[in-house]
Tab-separated table of C-alpha atoms and ligand atoms in Angstrom:
chain	number	residue	atom	x	y	z
A	1	MET	CA	-23.023	33.990	32.072
A	2	LYS	CA	-26.114	35.843	30.992
A	3	ARG	CA	-29.395	33.659	32.348
A	4	LYS	CA	-30.667	33.424	28.483
A	5	ASN	CA	-27.083	31.620	27.610
A	6	LYS	CA	-27.209	29.596	30.704
A	7	LEU	CA	-30.558	28.067	29.501
A	8	LEU	CA	-29.364	27.748	26.096
A	9	LEU	CA	-26.309	25.610	27.058
A	10	CYS	CA	-28.922	23.406	29.192
A	11	TRP	CA	-30.581	22.839	26.111
A	12	LEU	CA	-27.698	22.216	24.211
A	13	LEU	CA	-26.201	19.656	26.541
A	14	VAL	CA	-29.718	17.963	26.983
A	15	PHE	CA	-29.963	17.848	22.687
A	16	ALA	CA	-26.325	16.280	22.808
A	17	VAL	CA	-27.206	13.293	25.367
A	18	TYR	CA	-29.724	12.561	23.809
A	19	LEU	CA	-28.263	12.067	20.332
A	20	LEU	CA	-25.388	10.263	21.680
A	21	GLY	CA	-28.053	7.846	23.515
A	22	SER	CA	-29.647	7.123	20.498
A	23	CYS	CA	-26.246	6.639	18.528
A	24	VAL	CA	-25.341	3.790	21.346
A	25	ASN	CA	-29.004	2.361	21.232
A	26	LYS	CA	-28.537	2.078	17.490
A	27	SER	CA	-25.364	0.626	16.943
A	28	GLU	CA	-25.894	-1.784	19.752
A	29	LYS	CA	-26.648	-5.405	18.241
A	30	LYS	CA	-29.308	-7.417	20.321
A	31	PRO	CA	-28.167	-10.951	20.715
A	32	ASN	CA	-31.512	-12.010	18.623
A	33	GLU	CA	-30.875	-9.093	15.804
A	34	ILE	CA	-30.052	-9.473	12.287
A	35	ILE	CA	-28.822	-6.434	10.856
A	36	SER	CA	-28.706	-6.245	7.015
A	37	GLY	CA	-25.939	-4.892	5.465
A	38	GLU	CA	-23.554	-5.369	8.112
A	39	VAL	CA	-20.463	-7.163	8.672
A	40	TRP	CA	-21.477	-10.597	9.840
A	41	ARG	CA	-19.432	-12.516	12.309
A	42	ASP	CA	-19.158	-16.222	13.326
A	43	ILE	CA	-19.124	-17.316	16.893
A	44	ASN	CA	-15.135	-16.776	16.821
A	45	GLY	CA	-15.501	-12.989	15.581
A	46	ASN	CA	-14.563	-13.510	12.152
A	47	PHE	CA	-16.120	-12.353	9.269
A	48	ILE	CA	-18.846	-14.787	7.579
A	49	ASN	CA	-17.401	-15.747	3.896
A	50	ALA	CA	-20.378	-17.391	2.396
A	51	HIS	CA	-21.741	-15.594	-0.366
A	52	GLY	CA	-23.922	-16.349	-3.125
A	53	GLY	CA	-25.234	-19.269	-0.754
A	54	GLY	CA	-27.892	-21.191	0.461
A	55	ILE	CA	-29.321	-23.489	3.506
A	56	LEU	CA	-30.059	-26.814	4.487
A	57	TYR	CA	-31.574	-27.823	7.480
A	58	HIS	CA	-30.485	-31.250	8.290
A	59	GLU	CA	-31.287	-33.107	11.887
A	60	GLY	CA	-31.637	-29.729	14.133
A	61	ARG	CA	-29.136	-27.970	12.421
A	62	TYR	CA	-28.854	-25.378	9.444
A	63	TYR	CA	-26.014	-25.630	7.396
A	64	TRP	CA	-25.049	-22.170	5.031
A	65	TYR	CA	-22.917	-22.783	2.253
A	66	GLY	CA	-21.580	-20.164	0.467
A	67	GLU	CA	-18.857	-18.740	-1.778
A	68	PHE	CA	-15.736	-18.401	-0.380
A	69	LYS	CA	-13.884	-15.473	-1.748
A	70	GLY	CA	-10.341	-14.767	-2.322
A	71	ASP	CA	-8.933	-11.770	-0.233
A	72	SER	CA	-8.320	-9.061	-3.622
A	73	THR	CA	-10.426	-8.393	-6.033
A	74	TYR	CA	-9.381	-7.492	-9.638
A	75	ARG	CA	-10.943	-6.812	-12.896
A	76	LEU	CA	-10.415	-8.901	-15.749
A	77	GLU	CA	-9.492	-6.036	-18.564
A	78	ARG	CA	-9.762	-8.766	-21.256
A	79	VAL	CA	-13.846	-8.741	-20.999
A	80	LYS	CA	-14.829	-5.195	-22.717
A	81	SER	CA	-18.554	-5.685	-22.766
A	82	TRP	CA	-19.098	-5.716	-18.947
A	83	GLU	CA	-17.303	-5.200	-15.700
A	84	CYS	CA	-15.901	-8.521	-15.154
A	85	TRP	CA	-14.568	-7.897	-11.353
A	86	ARG	CA	-13.064	-11.221	-10.082
A	87	ALA	CA	-11.734	-12.722	-6.583
A	88	ASP	CA	-10.250	-15.689	-7.005
A	89	ALA	CA	-12.601	-18.920	-6.009
A	90	GLN	CA	-11.320	-20.304	-2.845
A	91	GLY	CA	-13.967	-23.339	-2.864
A	92	VAL	CA	-17.575	-23.753	-0.976
A	93	SER	CA	-17.441	-22.574	3.001
A	94	CYS	CA	-20.074	-24.137	5.420
A	95	TYR	CA	-21.341	-22.570	8.863
A	96	SER	CA	-23.553	-24.104	11.002
A	97	SER	CA	-26.377	-22.651	13.607
A	98	THR	CA	-29.215	-24.137	15.320
A	99	ASP	CA	-30.918	-20.182	15.717
A	100	LEU	CA	-29.773	-18.742	12.512
A	101	LEU	CA	-27.688	-16.400	14.593
A	102	HIS	CA	-24.711	-18.157	16.161
A	103	TRP	CA	-22.504	-19.533	13.167
A	104	ARG	CA	-19.972	-21.730	13.666
A	105	TYR	CA	-17.551	-22.358	10.911
A	106	GLU	CA	-17.320	-26.099	9.362
A	107	GLY	CA	-14.270	-25.264	7.280
A	108	ILE	CA	-14.374	-25.274	3.563
A	109	VAL	CA	-16.109	-28.395	2.699
A	110	LEU	CA	-15.106	-28.137	-1.462
A	111	ALA	CA	-11.698	-26.841	-1.669
A	112	SER	CA	-10.078	-25.154	-4.982
A	113	LEU	CA	-7.222	-26.682	-6.409
A	114	PRO	CA	-4.629	-23.913	-6.773
A	115	ASN	CA	-2.202	-26.767	-8.418
A	116	ASP	CA	-4.251	-27.801	-10.843
A	117	SER	CA	-4.789	-24.906	-13.817
A	118	LEU	CA	-6.951	-26.962	-15.814
A	119	SER	CA	-9.195	-28.032	-13.163
A	120	ASP	CA	-13.046	-26.293	-12.775
A	121	LEU	CA	-11.778	-25.982	-9.224
A	122	HIS	CA	-8.662	-23.930	-9.951
A	123	PRO	CA	-8.853	-20.384	-8.174
A	124	SER	CA	-8.863	-18.536	-11.206
A	125	GLN	CA	-12.247	-20.086	-12.610
A	126	ILE	CA	-15.435	-19.358	-11.330
A	127	ILE	CA	-17.353	-20.986	-8.421
A	128	GLU	CA	-20.593	-19.566	-7.546
A	129	ARG	CA	-24.038	-20.088	-5.960
A	130	PRO	CA	-23.444	-23.399	-4.465
A	131	LYS	CA	-26.492	-25.273	-2.901
A	132	VAL	CA	-26.762	-28.480	-0.950
A	133	LEU	CA	-29.699	-30.831	-0.813
A	134	TYR	CA	-29.985	-34.219	0.954
A	135	ASN	CA	-30.972	-37.246	-0.545
A	136	ASP	CA	-33.068	-39.486	1.625
A	137	LYS	CA	-32.466	-42.760	-0.877
A	138	THR	CA	-28.645	-42.479	-1.220
A	139	ARG	CA	-27.996	-40.780	2.205
A	140	LYS	CA	-25.558	-38.476	0.300
A	141	PHE	CA	-25.426	-34.716	0.513
A	142	VAL	CA	-25.326	-33.300	-3.029
A	143	LEU	CA	-23.825	-29.697	-3.775
A	144	TRP	CA	-24.104	-27.994	-7.117
A	145	MET	CA	-22.868	-25.135	-8.237
A	146	HIS	CA	-22.429	-22.568	-11.171
A	147	ILE	CA	-18.696	-23.151	-12.576
A	148	ASP	CA	-17.610	-21.207	-15.390
A	149	SER	CA	-14.586	-19.472	-17.446
A	150	PRO	CA	-12.731	-16.445	-15.531
A	151	ASP	CA	-14.851	-14.634	-18.309
A	152	TYR	CA	-18.231	-16.460	-17.626
A	153	GLU	CA	-18.202	-17.855	-21.147
A	154	LYS	CA	-18.057	-21.816	-20.319
A	155	ALA	CA	-21.619	-21.785	-18.507
A	156	VAL	CA	-21.825	-25.279	-17.080
A	157	ALA	CA	-23.028	-26.738	-13.621
A	158	GLY	CA	-20.689	-28.818	-11.272
A	159	VAL	CA	-21.949	-31.543	-8.958
A	160	ALA	CA	-20.480	-32.747	-5.469
A	161	VAL	CA	-21.308	-35.227	-3.085
A	162	ALA	CA	-20.461	-35.989	0.747
A	163	ASP	CA	-21.518	-38.279	3.506
A	164	SER	CA	-21.757	-35.344	5.896
A	165	PRO	CA	-23.203	-31.701	5.832
A	166	THR	CA	-19.728	-30.392	6.584
A	167	GLY	CA	-18.169	-32.761	3.693
A	168	PRO	CA	-15.394	-33.175	2.502
A	169	PHE	CA	-17.155	-32.830	-1.063
A	170	VAL	CA	-15.849	-35.220	-3.892
A	171	TYR	CA	-16.155	-33.395	-6.828
A	172	LEU	CA	-17.812	-35.250	-9.885
A	173	GLY	CA	-17.584	-33.018	-12.740
A	174	SER	CA	-19.329	-30.302	-14.589
A	175	PHE	CA	-21.755	-30.179	-17.439
A	176	LYS	CA	-24.371	-28.285	-19.630
A	177	PRO	CA	-27.806	-29.601	-18.003
A	178	ASN	CA	-29.771	-30.480	-20.984
A	179	GLY	CA	-26.867	-29.408	-23.777
A	180	LEU	CA	-27.899	-25.960	-22.507
A	181	ASP	CA	-25.758	-23.213	-20.726
A	182	SER	CA	-26.193	-22.802	-17.067
A	183	ARG	CA	-25.298	-19.883	-15.185
A	184	ASP	CA	-26.858	-18.476	-11.780
A	185	GLN	CA	-28.259	-21.207	-10.191
A	186	THR	CA	-30.104	-23.074	-7.656
A	187	LEU	CA	-31.950	-26.104	-6.121
A	188	PHE	CA	-35.089	-27.010	-4.681
A	189	LYS	CA	-36.090	-30.204	-3.164
A	190	ASP	CA	-40.082	-30.996	-3.130
A	191	THR	CA	-42.057	-32.587	-0.624
A	192	ASP	CA	-42.328	-35.697	-2.571
A	193	GLY	CA	-38.646	-36.173	-2.535
A	194	LYS	CA	-38.175	-35.013	-6.129
A	195	ALA	CA	-35.322	-32.370	-6.666
A	196	TYR	CA	-35.002	-29.777	-9.474
A	197	HIS	CA	-31.942	-27.510	-10.600
A	198	ILE	CA	-33.380	-24.225	-11.474
A	199	CYS	CA	-30.729	-22.064	-13.859
A	200	SER	CA	-30.416	-18.981	-16.032
A	201	THR	CA	-30.039	-20.213	-19.557
A	202	ASP	CA	-29.658	-19.056	-23.183
A	203	TRP	CA	-27.274	-16.320	-22.275
A	204	ASN	CA	-29.239	-15.283	-19.299
A	205	LYS	CA	-32.055	-14.767	-21.489
A	206	SER	CA	-34.769	-17.440	-19.764
A	207	LEU	CA	-34.552	-19.609	-16.736
A	208	MET	CA	-34.746	-23.809	-16.930
A	209	VAL	CA	-36.405	-26.052	-14.600
A	210	SER	CA	-34.911	-29.741	-14.895
A	211	LEU	CA	-36.111	-32.321	-12.609
A	212	LEU	CA	-33.067	-34.635	-11.437
A	213	THR	CA	-32.739	-37.866	-11.153
A	214	ASP	CA	-33.324	-40.267	-8.211
A	215	ASP	CA	-30.126	-39.528	-6.414
A	216	TYR	CA	-30.005	-35.994	-7.167
A	217	THR	CA	-26.402	-35.852	-9.593
A	218	LYS	CA	-27.620	-35.125	-12.815
A	219	PRO	CA	-30.597	-33.791	-14.907
A	220	SER	CA	-33.270	-36.792	-15.738
A	221	GLY	CA	-33.820	-34.932	-19.210
A	222	VAL	CA	-37.102	-33.581	-18.250
A	223	TYR	CA	-36.780	-29.778	-18.285
A	224	LYS	CA	-38.487	-26.857	-19.200
A	225	ARG	CA	-37.801	-23.298	-19.798
A	226	ILE	CA	-39.438	-20.534	-18.395
A	227	LEU	CA	-39.791	-16.886	-18.028
A	228	ILE	CA	-38.465	-16.758	-21.681
A	229	ARG	CA	-36.813	-13.919	-22.599
A	230	GLN	CA	-37.371	-11.899	-19.052
A	231	LYS	CA	-34.132	-11.991	-18.250
A	232	ARG	CA	-33.870	-13.221	-14.954
A	233	GLU	CA	-30.765	-14.431	-12.863
A	234	ALA	CA	-30.138	-15.071	-9.087
A	235	PRO	CA	-32.827	-17.705	-8.877
A	236	ALA	CA	-34.407	-18.657	-5.073
A	237	VAL	CA	-37.174	-21.495	-5.278
A	238	PHE	CA	-39.666	-22.127	-2.414
A	239	LYS	CA	-42.856	-24.102	-1.672
A	240	ARG	CA	-45.948	-22.601	0.250
A	241	LYS	CA	-49.358	-23.783	0.728
A	242	GLY	CA	-49.259	-25.734	-2.536
A	243	LYS	CA	-47.786	-23.016	-4.063
A	244	TYR	CA	-43.933	-22.463	-5.718
A	245	TYR	CA	-42.438	-19.482	-5.594
A	246	LEU	CA	-39.511	-18.200	-7.751
A	247	LEU	CA	-37.759	-14.928	-6.506
A	248	SER	CA	-35.245	-13.548	-8.978
A	249	SER	CA	-32.930	-10.230	-9.786
A	250	GLY	CA	-32.711	-8.802	-13.300
A	251	CYS	CA	-29.116	-9.009	-14.894
A	252	THR	CA	-26.815	-6.278	-14.155
A	253	GLY	CA	-23.595	-8.281	-13.017
A	254	TRP	CA	-22.785	-7.111	-9.510
A	255	ASP	CA	-24.985	-4.227	-9.588
A	256	PRO	CA	-28.275	-4.143	-7.937
A	257	ASN	CA	-31.440	-4.055	-9.687
A	258	ARG	CA	-35.556	-4.933	-9.397
A	259	ALA	CA	-36.603	-7.907	-7.793
A	260	SER	CA	-39.534	-9.772	-9.438
A	261	TYR	CA	-40.925	-13.025	-8.110
A	262	ALA	CA	-43.166	-15.655	-10.287
A	263	VAL	CA	-45.869	-18.088	-8.867
A	264	ALA	CA	-46.923	-21.513	-10.269
A	265	ASP	CA	-48.576	-24.615	-9.085
A	266	SER	CA	-46.026	-27.202	-10.080
A	267	MET	CA	-42.474	-26.825	-10.689
A	268	LEU	CA	-42.457	-27.684	-14.391
A	269	GLY	CA	-45.731	-25.993	-14.811
A	270	THR	CA	-46.661	-22.164	-15.890
A	271	TRP	CA	-44.885	-19.728	-13.882
A	272	SER	CA	-47.000	-16.396	-13.966
A	273	VAL	CA	-44.878	-13.097	-12.944
A	274	GLN	CA	-46.117	-11.089	-10.016
A	275	GLY	CA	-44.029	-8.215	-9.921
A	276	ASP	CA	-41.655	-6.836	-7.542
A	277	PRO	CA	-42.247	-8.119	-3.694
A	278	CYS	CA	-39.779	-5.439	-2.149
A	279	THR	CA	-41.555	-2.562	-0.311
A	280	GLY	CA	-39.612	0.263	1.309
A	281	THR	CA	-36.224	2.316	1.094
A	282	ASP	CA	-34.402	1.181	-1.996
A	283	ALA	CA	-37.126	-1.377	-2.742
A	284	ASP	CA	-36.591	-0.309	-6.671
A	285	LYS	CA	-32.848	-1.964	-6.119
A	286	THR	CA	-33.623	-4.766	-4.029
A	287	PHE	CA	-32.210	-2.823	-1.178
A	288	TYR	CA	-28.847	-2.858	-3.024
A	289	GLY	CA	-29.196	-6.417	-2.832
A	290	GLN	CA	-29.440	-9.590	-4.908
A	291	SER	CA	-31.499	-12.848	-4.364
A	292	THR	CA	-29.654	-15.938	-3.560
A	293	PHE	CA	-32.003	-18.362	-1.280
A	294	VAL	CA	-35.450	-18.483	0.499
A	295	LEU	CA	-34.929	-20.310	3.407
A	296	GLN	CA	-38.273	-22.073	5.238
A	297	ILE	CA	-37.701	-22.204	9.138
A	298	GLU	CA	-38.040	-25.889	9.498
A	299	GLY	CA	-41.613	-26.780	9.996
A	300	LYS	CA	-42.916	-23.140	10.210
A	301	ASP	CA	-44.969	-21.153	7.960
A	302	GLU	CA	-41.944	-18.339	7.878
A	303	TYR	CA	-39.763	-17.603	5.133
A	304	ILE	CA	-36.630	-15.609	5.200
A	305	ALA	CA	-35.584	-13.740	1.910
A	306	MET	CA	-31.893	-14.023	1.669
A	307	PHE	CA	-29.737	-11.308	-0.536
A	308	ASP	CA	-25.854	-10.554	-1.064
A	309	ARG	CA	-24.941	-7.100	-1.003
A	310	TRP	CA	-21.956	-7.143	-3.518
A	311	ASN	CA	-19.231	-5.050	-3.108
A	312	LYS	CA	-17.830	-5.552	-6.566
A	313	THR	CA	-14.140	-3.686	-6.058
A	314	ASP	CA	-13.967	-5.678	-2.807
A	315	LEU	CA	-16.193	-9.051	-3.144
A	316	ILE	CA	-15.082	-10.682	-0.312
A	317	HIS	CA	-16.702	-8.023	2.074
A	318	SER	CA	-19.414	-7.717	0.099
A	319	SER	CA	-22.665	-7.937	3.016
A	320	TYR	CA	-25.693	-10.407	3.426
A	321	ILE	CA	-29.393	-8.989	3.927
A	322	TRP	CA	-31.874	-11.179	5.251
A	323	LEU	CA	-35.427	-10.418	5.527
A	324	PRO	CA	-38.457	-12.034	6.318
A	325	ILE	CA	-41.125	-12.306	3.863
A	326	GLU	CA	-44.845	-11.343	4.691
A	327	PHE	CA	-47.915	-13.257	2.683
A	328	THR	CA	-51.513	-12.431	1.910
A	329	ASP	CA	-53.177	-15.279	0.514
A	330	HIS	CA	-50.634	-16.378	-2.417
A	331	ASN	CA	-48.805	-12.655	-2.735
A	332	MET	CA	-45.943	-12.023	-1.194
A	333	VAL	CA	-44.249	-8.839	0.448
A	334	ILE	CA	-40.495	-8.149	1.288
A	335	PRO	CA	-40.362	-4.894	3.008
A	336	TRP	CA	-37.028	-3.390	4.198
A	337	LYS	CA	-35.843	-3.753	7.487
A	338	GLU	CA	-32.928	-2.596	8.705
A	339	ARG	CA	-32.788	-4.575	12.149
A	340	TRP	CA	-35.131	-6.911	13.252
A	341	SER	CA	-35.506	-10.009	15.831
A	342	LEU	CA	-35.433	-13.921	14.900
A	343	ASP	CA	-36.242	-15.715	17.600
A	344	LEU	CA	-36.835	-19.365	16.429
A	345	LYS	CA	-38.471	-21.225	19.843
A	346	ASN	CA	-41.017	-18.184	19.683
A	347	ILE	CA	-42.366	-18.655	16.296
A	348	LYS	CA	-45.456	-20.903	16.040
B	401	GAL	C1	-24.229	-11.522	-11.192
B	401	GAL	C2	-24.553	-13.288	-10.965
B	401	GAL	C3	-23.387	-13.325	-9.748
B	401	GAL	C4	-22.222	-13.202	-10.480
B	401	GAL	C5	-21.904	-11.921	-11.522
B	401	GAL	C6	-20.502	-11.590	-11.769
B	401	GAL	O1	-25.126	-11.773	-12.302
B	401	GAL	O2	-25.717	-12.919	-10.277
B	401	GAL	O3	-23.843	-14.553	-8.950
B	401	GAL	O4	-21.665	-14.205	-11.539
B	401	GAL	O5	-23.107	-11.474	-11.985
B	401	GAL	O6	-20.850	-10.234	-12.445
């Protein structure tokens, strides 16, 4: 072989070794890394089935509740005006963790009822965006969720209660909060113990904030429409340094769109729209995700924005995107990070 060719071969080899090395490094997940959009597994190696979820911190553990979706995805052909992709509702799942990295499957804490075709909880119905609060007075865990008919026309909120964070939850029934339709929804518990239900209403044109009764199981009757005619859904609410934040998506079904957030001085006050907090790759499409919850790390000034990356033709295999939120005064930014490290012990 000529000297020139040998040299070329050497360079090619070096390049191949470098490429191989960088691939191995990229795919290797460090133990405390969060990698957005990948398959997330529980400590038994099974993939986590907890979509549209929310997290409750209780006595040293984080409990992640979500939609436990059925295996197969189908399109409801009778709905013509939009793509109504469905997976059977199997109920609400729960996973728990002390470090937000290693999740133990706690089971289905509110199961669907395959033998009761008239029930809200029949697998053909919608059980979405479950959120749980702990009520210090009643010592009950209160679960609210979006209950709907298969075509999303019924638009009600369902409530269930349990004595333990891992259930079993007892279903109390469903209703239209304050007589108004309720679809995408979340809960927020304030530092004074008051709790609120926040949902899309008026056919997704506006959001509604309802103060709940002291036991958190019903609307108190005090409520306010907010972000009127702004067509927002997927609300996620949190409080930081005296201000209330509401992150939400636009209304394009399972397809991604631009996120936006609003800030207020009180839950029933005036919410002012701040715009899209996402930055970086695919920020205009919320990184191909949709908001579901913002988790405050217990006792810390650290917040994680949680999104679902829906796979509309295979809903059970939709993945998760979790990103740390950055603040400058009262402005929030959610920069795209493909992977980042989370070490609760080292957070000040
Ligand atoms: C989304 C909503 C999801 C689900 C979906 C159905 O807009 O945020 O939770 O209801 O529509 O197409």
